[in-house]
XYZ file of C-alpha atoms in Angstrom:
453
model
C 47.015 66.623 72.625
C 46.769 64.642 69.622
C 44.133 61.724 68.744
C 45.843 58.647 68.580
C 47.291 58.765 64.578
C 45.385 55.348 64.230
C 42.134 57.031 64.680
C 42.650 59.542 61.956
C 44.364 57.514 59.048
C 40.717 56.421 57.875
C 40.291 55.060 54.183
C 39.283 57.921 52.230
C 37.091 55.707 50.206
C 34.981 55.524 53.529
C 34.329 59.370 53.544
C 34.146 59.582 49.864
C 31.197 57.149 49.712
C 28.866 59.614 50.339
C 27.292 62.737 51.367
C 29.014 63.186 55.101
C 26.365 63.296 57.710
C 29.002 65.758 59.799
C 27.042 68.398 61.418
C 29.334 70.685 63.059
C 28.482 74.351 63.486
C 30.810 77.975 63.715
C 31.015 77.631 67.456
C 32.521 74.100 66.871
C 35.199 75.222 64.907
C 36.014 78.549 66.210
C 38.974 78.197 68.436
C 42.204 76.736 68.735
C 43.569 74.098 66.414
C 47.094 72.349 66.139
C 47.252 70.664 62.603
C 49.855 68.013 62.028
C 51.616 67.485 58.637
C 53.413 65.732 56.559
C 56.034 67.186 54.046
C 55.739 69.365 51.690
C 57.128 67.948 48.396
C 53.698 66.629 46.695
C 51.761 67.798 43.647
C 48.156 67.875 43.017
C 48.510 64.265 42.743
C 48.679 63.367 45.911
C 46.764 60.935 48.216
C 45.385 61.399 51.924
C 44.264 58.231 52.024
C 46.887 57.596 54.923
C 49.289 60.331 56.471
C 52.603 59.969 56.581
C 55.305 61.193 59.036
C 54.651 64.160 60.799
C 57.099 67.209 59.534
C 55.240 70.252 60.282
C 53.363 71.124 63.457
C 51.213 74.884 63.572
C 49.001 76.119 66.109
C 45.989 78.001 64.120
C 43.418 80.031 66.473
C 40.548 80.709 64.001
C 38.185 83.623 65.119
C 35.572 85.809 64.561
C 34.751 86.687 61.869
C 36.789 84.642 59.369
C 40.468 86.029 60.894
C 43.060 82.712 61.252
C 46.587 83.412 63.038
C 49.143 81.061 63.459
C 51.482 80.590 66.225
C 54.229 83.364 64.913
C 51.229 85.940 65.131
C 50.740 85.482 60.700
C 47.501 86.442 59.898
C 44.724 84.646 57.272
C 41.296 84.174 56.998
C 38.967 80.996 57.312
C 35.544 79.852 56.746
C 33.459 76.942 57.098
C 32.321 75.428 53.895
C 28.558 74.709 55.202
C 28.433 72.453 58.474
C 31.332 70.033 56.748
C 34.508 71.114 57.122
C 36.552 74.041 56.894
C 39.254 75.776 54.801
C 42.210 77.591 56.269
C 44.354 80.358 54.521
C 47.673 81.164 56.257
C 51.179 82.644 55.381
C 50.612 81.319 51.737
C 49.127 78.207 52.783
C 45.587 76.857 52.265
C 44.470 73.871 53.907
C 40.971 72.367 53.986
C 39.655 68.949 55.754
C 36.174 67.443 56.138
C 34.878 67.179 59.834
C 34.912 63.928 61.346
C 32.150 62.352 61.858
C 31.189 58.233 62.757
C 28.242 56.622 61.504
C 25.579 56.686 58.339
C 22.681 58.536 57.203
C 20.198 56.190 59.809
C 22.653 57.808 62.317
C 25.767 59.206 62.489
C 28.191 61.235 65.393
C 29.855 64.366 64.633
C 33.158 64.844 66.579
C 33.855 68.559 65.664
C 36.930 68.849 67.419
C 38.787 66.665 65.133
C 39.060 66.441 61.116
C 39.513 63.845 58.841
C 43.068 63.645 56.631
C 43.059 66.707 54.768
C 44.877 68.593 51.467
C 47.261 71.832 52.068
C 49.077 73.353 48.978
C 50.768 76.464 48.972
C 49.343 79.503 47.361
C 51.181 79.173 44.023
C 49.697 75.557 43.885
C 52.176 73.358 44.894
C 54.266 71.809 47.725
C 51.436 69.771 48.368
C 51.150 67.789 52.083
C 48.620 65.776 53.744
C 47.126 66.758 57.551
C 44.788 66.152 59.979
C 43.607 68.677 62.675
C 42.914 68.633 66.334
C 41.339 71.347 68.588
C 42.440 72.495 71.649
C 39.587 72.430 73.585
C 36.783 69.037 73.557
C 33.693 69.256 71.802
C 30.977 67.397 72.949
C 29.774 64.711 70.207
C 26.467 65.375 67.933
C 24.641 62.639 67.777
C 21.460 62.718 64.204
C 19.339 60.225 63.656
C 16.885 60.276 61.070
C 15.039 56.452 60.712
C 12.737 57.654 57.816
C 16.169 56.981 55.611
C 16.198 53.228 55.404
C 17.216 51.802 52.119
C 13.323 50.364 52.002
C 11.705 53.693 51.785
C 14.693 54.988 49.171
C 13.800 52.220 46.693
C 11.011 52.827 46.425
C 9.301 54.069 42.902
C 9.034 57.870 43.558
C 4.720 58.431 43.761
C 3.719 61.994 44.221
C 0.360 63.314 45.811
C -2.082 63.541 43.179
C -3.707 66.575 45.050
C -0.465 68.534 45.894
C -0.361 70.918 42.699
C -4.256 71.790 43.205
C -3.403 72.828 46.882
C -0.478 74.709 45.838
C -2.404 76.850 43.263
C -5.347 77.298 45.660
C -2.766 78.337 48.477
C -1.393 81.444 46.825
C -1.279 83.143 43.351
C 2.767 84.382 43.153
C 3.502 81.585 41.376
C 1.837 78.073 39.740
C 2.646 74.624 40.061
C 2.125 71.741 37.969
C 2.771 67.903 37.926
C 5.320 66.678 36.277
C 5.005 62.862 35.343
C 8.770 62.483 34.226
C 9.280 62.523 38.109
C 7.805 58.923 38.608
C 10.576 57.415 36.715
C 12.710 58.258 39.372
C 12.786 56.073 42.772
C 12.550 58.006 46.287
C 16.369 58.018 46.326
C 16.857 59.653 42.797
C 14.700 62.318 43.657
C 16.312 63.253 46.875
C 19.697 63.208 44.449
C 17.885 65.891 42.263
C 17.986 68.001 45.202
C 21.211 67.693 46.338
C 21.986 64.539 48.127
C 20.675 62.826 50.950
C 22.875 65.023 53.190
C 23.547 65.939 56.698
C 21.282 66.262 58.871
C 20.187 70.419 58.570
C 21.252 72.303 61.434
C 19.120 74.971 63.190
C 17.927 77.510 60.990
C 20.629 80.146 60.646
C 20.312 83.741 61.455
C 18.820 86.111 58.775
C 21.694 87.639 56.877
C 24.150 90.565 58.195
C 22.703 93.826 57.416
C 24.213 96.232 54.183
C 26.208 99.027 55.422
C 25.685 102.223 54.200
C 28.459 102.340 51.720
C 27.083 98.817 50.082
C 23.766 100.593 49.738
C 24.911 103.319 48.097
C 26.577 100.784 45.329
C 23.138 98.657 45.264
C 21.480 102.249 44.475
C 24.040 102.488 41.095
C 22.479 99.256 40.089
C 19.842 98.852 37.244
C 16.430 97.720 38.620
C 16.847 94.427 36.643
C 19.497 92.880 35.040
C 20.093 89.390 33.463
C 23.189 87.887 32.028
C 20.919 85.821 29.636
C 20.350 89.197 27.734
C 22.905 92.186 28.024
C 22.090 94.476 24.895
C 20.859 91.409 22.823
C 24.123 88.521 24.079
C 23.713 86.254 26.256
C 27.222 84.652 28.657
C 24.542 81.742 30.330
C 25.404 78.035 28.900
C 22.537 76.209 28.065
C 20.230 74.114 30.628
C 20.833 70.528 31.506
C 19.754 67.666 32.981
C 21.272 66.081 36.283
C 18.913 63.096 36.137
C 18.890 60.763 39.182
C 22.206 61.361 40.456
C 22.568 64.251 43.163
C 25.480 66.116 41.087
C 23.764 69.786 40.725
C 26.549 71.011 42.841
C 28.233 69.824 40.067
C 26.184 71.162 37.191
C 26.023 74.291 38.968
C 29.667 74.970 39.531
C 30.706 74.409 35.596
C 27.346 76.675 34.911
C 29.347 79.233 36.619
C 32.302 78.404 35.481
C 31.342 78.784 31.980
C 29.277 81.622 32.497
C 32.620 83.280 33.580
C 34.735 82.014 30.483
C 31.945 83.828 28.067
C 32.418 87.226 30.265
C 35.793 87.094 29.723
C 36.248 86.692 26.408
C 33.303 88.148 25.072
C 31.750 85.021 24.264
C 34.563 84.167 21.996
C 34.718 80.474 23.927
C 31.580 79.071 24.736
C 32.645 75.962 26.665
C 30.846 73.134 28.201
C 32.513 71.803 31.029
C 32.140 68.399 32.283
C 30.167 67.358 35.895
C 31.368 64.050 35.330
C 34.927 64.639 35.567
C 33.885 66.200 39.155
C 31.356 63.430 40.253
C 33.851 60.857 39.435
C 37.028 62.522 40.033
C 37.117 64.890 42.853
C 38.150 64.503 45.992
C 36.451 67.404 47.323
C 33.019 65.864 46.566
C 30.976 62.968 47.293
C 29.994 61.541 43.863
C 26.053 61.536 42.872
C 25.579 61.811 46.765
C 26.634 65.811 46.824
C 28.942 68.089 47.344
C 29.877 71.691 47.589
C 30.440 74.708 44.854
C 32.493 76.225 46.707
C 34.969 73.215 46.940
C 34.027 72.190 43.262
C 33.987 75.517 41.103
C 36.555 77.393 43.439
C 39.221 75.257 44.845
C 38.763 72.046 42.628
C 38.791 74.411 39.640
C 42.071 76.060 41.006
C 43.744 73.204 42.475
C 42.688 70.498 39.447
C 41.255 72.452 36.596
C 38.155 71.448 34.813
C 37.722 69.581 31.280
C 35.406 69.972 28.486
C 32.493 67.753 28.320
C 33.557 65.673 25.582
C 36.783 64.653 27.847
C 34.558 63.048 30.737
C 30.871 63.071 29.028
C 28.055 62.591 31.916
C 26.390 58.961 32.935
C 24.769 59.895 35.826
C 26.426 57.943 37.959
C 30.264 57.815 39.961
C 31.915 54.489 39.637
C 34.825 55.772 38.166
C 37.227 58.278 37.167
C 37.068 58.151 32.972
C 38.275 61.666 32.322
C 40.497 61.761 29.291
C 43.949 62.568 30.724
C 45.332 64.338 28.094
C 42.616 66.753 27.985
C 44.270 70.787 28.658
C 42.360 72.097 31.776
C 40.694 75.624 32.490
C 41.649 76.609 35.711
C 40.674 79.324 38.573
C 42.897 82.365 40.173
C 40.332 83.396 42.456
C 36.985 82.225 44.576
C 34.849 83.122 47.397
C 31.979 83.118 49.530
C 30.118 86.323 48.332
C 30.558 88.884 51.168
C 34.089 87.252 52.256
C 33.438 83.737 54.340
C 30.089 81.626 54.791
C 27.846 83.714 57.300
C 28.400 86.928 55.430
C 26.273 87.089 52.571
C 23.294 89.120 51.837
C 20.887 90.549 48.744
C 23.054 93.275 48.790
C 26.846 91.773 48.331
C 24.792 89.286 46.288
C 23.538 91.927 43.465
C 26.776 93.900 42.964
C 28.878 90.881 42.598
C 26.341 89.379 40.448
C 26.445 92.185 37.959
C 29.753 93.036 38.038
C 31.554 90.387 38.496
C 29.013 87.802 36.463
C 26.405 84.908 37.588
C 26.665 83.310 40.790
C 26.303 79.834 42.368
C 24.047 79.598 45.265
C 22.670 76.588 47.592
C 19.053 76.680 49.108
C 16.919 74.667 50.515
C 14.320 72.254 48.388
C 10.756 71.699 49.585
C 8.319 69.394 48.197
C 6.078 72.073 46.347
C 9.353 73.029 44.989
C 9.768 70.272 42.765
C 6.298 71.317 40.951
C 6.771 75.099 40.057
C 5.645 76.151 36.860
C 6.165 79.637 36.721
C 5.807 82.924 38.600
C 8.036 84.015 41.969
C 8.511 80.798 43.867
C 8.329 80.906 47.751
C 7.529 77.900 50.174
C 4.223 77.727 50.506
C 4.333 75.231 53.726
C 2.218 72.564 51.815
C 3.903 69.023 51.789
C 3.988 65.704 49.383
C 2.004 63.420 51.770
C 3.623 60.201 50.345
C 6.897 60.822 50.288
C 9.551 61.500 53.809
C 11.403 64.116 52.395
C 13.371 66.383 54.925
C 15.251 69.592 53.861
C 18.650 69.367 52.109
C 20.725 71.353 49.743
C 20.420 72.144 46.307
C 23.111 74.000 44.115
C 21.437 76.294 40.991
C 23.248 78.921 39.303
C 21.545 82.715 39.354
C 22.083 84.665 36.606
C 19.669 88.059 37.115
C 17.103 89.406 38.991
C 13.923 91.938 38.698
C 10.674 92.890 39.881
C 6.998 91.853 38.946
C 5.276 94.912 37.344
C 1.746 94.618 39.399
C 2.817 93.820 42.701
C 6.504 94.949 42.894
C 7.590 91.538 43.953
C 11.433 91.247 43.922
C 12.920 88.310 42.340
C 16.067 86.509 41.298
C 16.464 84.694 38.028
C 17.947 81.428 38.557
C 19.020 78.763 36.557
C 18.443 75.016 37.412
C 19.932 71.342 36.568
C 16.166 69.775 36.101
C 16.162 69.818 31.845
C 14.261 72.619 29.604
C 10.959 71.079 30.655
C 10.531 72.059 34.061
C 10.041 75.491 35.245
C 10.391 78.829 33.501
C 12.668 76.632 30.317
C 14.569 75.143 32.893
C 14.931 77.956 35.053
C 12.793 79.397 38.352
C 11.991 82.619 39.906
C 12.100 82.906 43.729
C 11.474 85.975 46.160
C 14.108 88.227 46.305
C 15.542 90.059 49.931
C 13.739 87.737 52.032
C 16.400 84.993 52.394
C 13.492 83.116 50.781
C 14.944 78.899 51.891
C 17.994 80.484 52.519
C 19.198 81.570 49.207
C 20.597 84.280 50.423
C 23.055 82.994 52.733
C 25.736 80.614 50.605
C 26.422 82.151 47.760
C 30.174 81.351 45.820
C 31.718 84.017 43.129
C 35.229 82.790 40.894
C 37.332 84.531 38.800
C 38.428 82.001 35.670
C 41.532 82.120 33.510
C 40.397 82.364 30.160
């Protein structure tokens, strides 16, 4: 049975004011769902702000791994994007929706069994509806709180631990950390932005990734032992490093990295576009401003369903009050995207490296710990050493990795990755962090799009 219609048609402005708190998990949303929707004669255009009258009614039963079937036995695939929402591809639909969820950062309740008002378009792009989703069976409510996030502590003027870098570098040798006093500019707030939002609460650690078969080997073994897309026979296809500041866009940054990484491959670097963030942070739907988001929703189905702009059409501020993009800007658009190895909960080093060379860099989200925001150089890993001052707690962070290698001495594996943080920090704006470890989970959310050049 339905939820009363009154407790779905929310004001998307509520969920679009930040970062959702939802923390619903695969067993949540694996089952039976009946999604209720409106009719299908919208474009891209369209609002969900309310729902209209109910047209379409489909029974979806979404199961392991990522196969979807509707109620006339037509088969799709689905996949959760994080512990958010999820996306739903069926008979030449697609259909995603964010989790429901009550509450704020302080404390919020995730009702899994329900969605907010979500987007379906058919496969060509159009016939856009609106729809909201029930499931079949109750799931009990999830209940975070987290009283560290007040808005006193977030204002305050960020104020790092003067002996944090010392411990670091006296902790291990892989890799060296230094301070970096452009940081203090930034309040407590602002620097949780840099790394990705203040987010939802993290769920329980997931499992390490799925093993390689044997025929996925055998590819990996046809790779070179290093590769990086920065220099392939003396051209790079990377766009240049930038600067997020205080606002917690890298998903943002990190999806038009990839996306214009992608437009050099396929032309041969003939266009070397810069795409605009800001056109995401204060456009999309799909995101939640300078408070996060997803690349998966962002480079993949924003850039299919919307397009992106050049830079110059929506230039970056650093913040999301409004939508400024020039409309009459022409649009680069997506055919294709996906969670490297086929739905969130597949990927692993191995998927990660073919795809990566042959298909070009890759987007990635991992978690950011407090030594993290003081590497220097060398093959990053957590070293377990925290920022006394400051009540961080682990959240996402989007970066875009464009290679990967092996230190000489010690045979250390590594990816290459490219951040949001400026030329300053880091490696020239980039980091290198172990490699087949999962190493803060970059191994298990990685996003790969094919462009239209």
């Amino acid at each position: 049975m339905f939820v009363p219609l009154v407790l779905v048609l929310l004001c998307w402005a509520e969920l679009g004011a930040g970062d959702t708190p939802a923390q619903c998990l695969y067993d949540d949303i694996r089952g039976t769902w009946i999604f209720a929707e409106t009719e299908r004669s919208e474009d891209n255009t369209i609002s969900c702000d309310t729902l209209g009258p109910v047209v379409h009614t489909n029974t979806f039963t979404l199961d392991f791994p990522d196969t979807a079937t509707d109620e006339l036995g037509n088969k799709g695939t689905w996949t959760l994007i994080y512990n958010q929402g999820f996306e739903v591809n069926v008979n030449e639909r697609s259909y995603f929706a964010f989790s429901y969820y009550e509450g704020d950062y302080v404390a919020a309740t995730s009702y899994c069994d329900r969605t907010f008002n979500g987007w379906s378009r058919d496969a060509t792009v159009r016939n856009w509806s609106c729809f909201y989703a029930n499931k079949t069976t109750s799931v009990p409510p999830r209940t975070s709180y987290r009283p560290s996030l007040t808005k006193d502590v977030l204002r305050r003027r960020y104020k790092p631990d003067p002996t944090l870098v010392d411990r670091i570098n006296a902790a291990q040798t892989s890799w060296t950390a230094k301070h970096y006093p452009e940081f203090e500019k930034y309040t407590v707030e602002e620097m949780y932005l840099r790394r990705g939002g203040l987010g939802s609460t993290p769920p329980p650690r997931r499992p390490s990734p799925p093993p390689a078969s044997e025929e996925l080997r055998a590819r990996v073994s046809l790779l070179p032992s290093s590769f990086d897309w920065r220099d392939v026979e003396g051209e790079s296809f990377v766009s240049p490093v930038r600067d997020q500041g205080g606002c917690g866009s890298c998903y943002a940054f990190a999806s038009m990295a990839n996306l214009e990484a992608q437009i050099r491959i396929a032309t041969k670097n003939e266009r070397q576009d810069i795409f605009s963030p800001q056109d995401v942070v204060g456009c999309s739907y799909l995101a939640q401003g300078c408070m996060g988001g997803f690349d998966y929703l962002i480079a993949g189905r924003y850039g299919m369903d919307q397009g992106v702009v050049a830079e110059e059409c929506s230039p970056y501020t650093s913040t999301d009050d409004k939508c400024v993009t020039n409309t009459t800007c022409p649009r680069t658009y997506v055919s294709d995207y996906t969670h490297v190895g086929g739905y969130y909960g597949a990927c692993n080093e191995e998927t990660m490296l073919v795809d990566l060379v042959i298909a070009g860099p890759i987007s990635v989200s991992f978690e950011v710990y407090d030594d993290f925001h003081n590497y220097e150089g060398g093959i990053y890993h957590y070293t377990g050493l925290k920022d006394e001052f400051n009540p961080f707690e682990i959240t996402n962070h989007v970066v875009l990795i464009v290679g990967y290698g092996a230190d000489e001495t010690t045979g250390e594996k590594y990816w290459i990755v490219k951040n949001s943080w400026g030329t300053s920090w880091g490696e020239d704006g980039y980091f290198r962090i172990r490699r087949g470890t999962d190493e803060c989970s970059i191994e298990s959310m990685a996003v790969r799009v094919t462009i239209i050049p």
